Tab-separated table of C-alpha atoms in Angstrom:
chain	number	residue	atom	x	y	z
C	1012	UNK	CA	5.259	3.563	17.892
C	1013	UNK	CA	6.708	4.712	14.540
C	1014	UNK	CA	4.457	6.734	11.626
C	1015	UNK	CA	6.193	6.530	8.370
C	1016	UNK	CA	4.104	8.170	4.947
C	1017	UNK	CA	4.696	5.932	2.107
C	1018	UNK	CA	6.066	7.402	-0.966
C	1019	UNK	CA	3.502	7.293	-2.915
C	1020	UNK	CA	3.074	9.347	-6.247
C	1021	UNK	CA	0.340	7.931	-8.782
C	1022	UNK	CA	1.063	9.308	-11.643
C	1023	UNK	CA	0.674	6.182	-13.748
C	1024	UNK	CA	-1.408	3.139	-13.347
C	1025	UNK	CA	1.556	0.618	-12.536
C	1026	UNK	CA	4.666	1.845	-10.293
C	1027	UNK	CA	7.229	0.207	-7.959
C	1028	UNK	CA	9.710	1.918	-5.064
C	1029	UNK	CA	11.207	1.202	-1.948
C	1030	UNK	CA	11.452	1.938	1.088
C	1031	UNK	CA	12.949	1.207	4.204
C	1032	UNK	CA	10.586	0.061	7.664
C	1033	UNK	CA	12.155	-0.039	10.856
C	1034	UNK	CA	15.774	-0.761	9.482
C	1035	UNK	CA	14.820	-3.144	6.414
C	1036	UNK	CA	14.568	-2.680	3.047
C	1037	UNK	CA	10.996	-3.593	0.842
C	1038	UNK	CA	9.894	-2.925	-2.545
C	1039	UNK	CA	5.868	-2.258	-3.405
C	1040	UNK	CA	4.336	-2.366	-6.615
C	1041	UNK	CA	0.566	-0.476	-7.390
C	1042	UNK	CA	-1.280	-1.298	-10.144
C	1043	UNK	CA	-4.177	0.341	-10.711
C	1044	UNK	CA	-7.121	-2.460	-11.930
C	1045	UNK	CA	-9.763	-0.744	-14.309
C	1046	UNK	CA	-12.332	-3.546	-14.032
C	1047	UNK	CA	-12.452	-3.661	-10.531
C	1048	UNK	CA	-11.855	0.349	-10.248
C	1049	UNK	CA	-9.184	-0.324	-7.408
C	1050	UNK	CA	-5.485	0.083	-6.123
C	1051	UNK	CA	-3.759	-3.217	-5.978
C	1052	UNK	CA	-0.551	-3.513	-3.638
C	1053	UNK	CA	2.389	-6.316	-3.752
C	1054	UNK	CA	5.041	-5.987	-1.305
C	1055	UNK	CA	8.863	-7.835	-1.861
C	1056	UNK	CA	11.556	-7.815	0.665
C	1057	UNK	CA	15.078	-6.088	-0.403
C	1058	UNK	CA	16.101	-9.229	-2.723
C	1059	UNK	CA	12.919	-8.446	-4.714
C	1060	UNK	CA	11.656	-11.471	-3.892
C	1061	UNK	CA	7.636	-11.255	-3.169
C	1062	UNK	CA	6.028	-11.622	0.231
C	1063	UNK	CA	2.562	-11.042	-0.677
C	1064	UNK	CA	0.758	-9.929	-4.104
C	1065	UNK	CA	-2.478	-8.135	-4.873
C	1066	UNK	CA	-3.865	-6.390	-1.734
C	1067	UNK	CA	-6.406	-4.078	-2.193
C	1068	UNK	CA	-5.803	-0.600	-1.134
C	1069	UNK	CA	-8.636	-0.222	1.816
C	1070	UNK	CA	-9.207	3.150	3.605
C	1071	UNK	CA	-8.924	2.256	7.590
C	1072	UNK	CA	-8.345	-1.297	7.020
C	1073	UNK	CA	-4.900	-3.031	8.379
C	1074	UNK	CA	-3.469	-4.332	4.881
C	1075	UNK	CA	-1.030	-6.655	6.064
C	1076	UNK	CA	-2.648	-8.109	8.933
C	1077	UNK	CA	-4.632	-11.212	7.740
C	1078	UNK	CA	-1.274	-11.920	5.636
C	1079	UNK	CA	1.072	-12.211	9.163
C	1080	UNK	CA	2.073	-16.091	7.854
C	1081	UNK	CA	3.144	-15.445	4.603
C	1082	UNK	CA	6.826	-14.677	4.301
C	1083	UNK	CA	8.731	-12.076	6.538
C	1084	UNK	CA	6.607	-9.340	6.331
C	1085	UNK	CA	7.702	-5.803	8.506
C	1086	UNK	CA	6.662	-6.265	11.410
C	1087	UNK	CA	4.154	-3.352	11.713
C	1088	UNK	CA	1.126	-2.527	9.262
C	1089	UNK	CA	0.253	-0.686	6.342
C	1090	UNK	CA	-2.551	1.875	6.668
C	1091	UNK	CA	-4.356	3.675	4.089
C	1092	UNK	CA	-5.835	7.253	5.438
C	1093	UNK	CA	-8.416	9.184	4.032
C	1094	UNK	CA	-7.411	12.728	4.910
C	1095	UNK	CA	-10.697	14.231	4.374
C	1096	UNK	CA	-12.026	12.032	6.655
C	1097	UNK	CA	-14.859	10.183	4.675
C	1098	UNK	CA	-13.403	6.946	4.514
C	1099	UNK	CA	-14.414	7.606	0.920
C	1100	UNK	CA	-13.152	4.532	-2.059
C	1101	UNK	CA	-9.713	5.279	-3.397
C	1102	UNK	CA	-9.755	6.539	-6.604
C	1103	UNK	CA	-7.081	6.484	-9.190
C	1104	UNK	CA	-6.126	10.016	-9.632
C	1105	UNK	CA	-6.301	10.736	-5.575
C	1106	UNK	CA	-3.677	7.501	-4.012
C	1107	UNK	CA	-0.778	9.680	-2.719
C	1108	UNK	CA	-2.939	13.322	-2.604
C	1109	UNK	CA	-5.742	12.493	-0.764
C	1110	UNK	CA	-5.465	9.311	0.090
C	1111	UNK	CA	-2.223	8.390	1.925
C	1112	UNK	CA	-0.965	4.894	3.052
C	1113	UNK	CA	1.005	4.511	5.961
C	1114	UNK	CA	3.027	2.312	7.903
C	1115	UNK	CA	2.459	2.103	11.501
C	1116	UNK	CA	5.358	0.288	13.902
């Protein structure tokens, strides 16, 4: 099993990168949504073309599991971790300081 931190820097409230999970390339997008006071995640594979749009950022919850039939996803999941422990809502100043998404082979 392979533990890989996300790059994840909010400094703004919409941001894209990309990364490489186990040996492919995908691109992410964040927005942050004001109404809904909540993290939104798209992932693309390394054509840009989207797999999946709009998943919420969830402490403890596996984001890409109820999406396995959509596209070709990486074959592991994407994790969001609390690391003071309180499972707390992630806020927008605290994605990539406190709370940390990870992707789990």
């Amino acid at each position: 099993m392979t533990t890989v931190q996300l790059p994840i820097t909010a400094d703004t409230a919409h941001f894209r990168f990309s990364t490489e999970l186990d040996g492919q390339t995908y691109g992410f997008e964040l927005r942050w949504n004001n109404r809904a006071e909540q993290w939104k995640m798209s992932v693309f594979n390394g054509d840009g073309a989207a797999l999946v749009h709009g998943i919420t950022l969830v402490v403890g919850f596996e984001l890409l599991h109820r999406f396995r039939g959509y596209g070709t996803l990486p074959p592991g999941n994407l994790i969001v971790v609390d690391t003071e422990g309180q499972n707390a809502k992630v806020g927008f100043e605290n994605l990539g300081r406190r709370f940390l998404v990870y992707y789990v082979s």
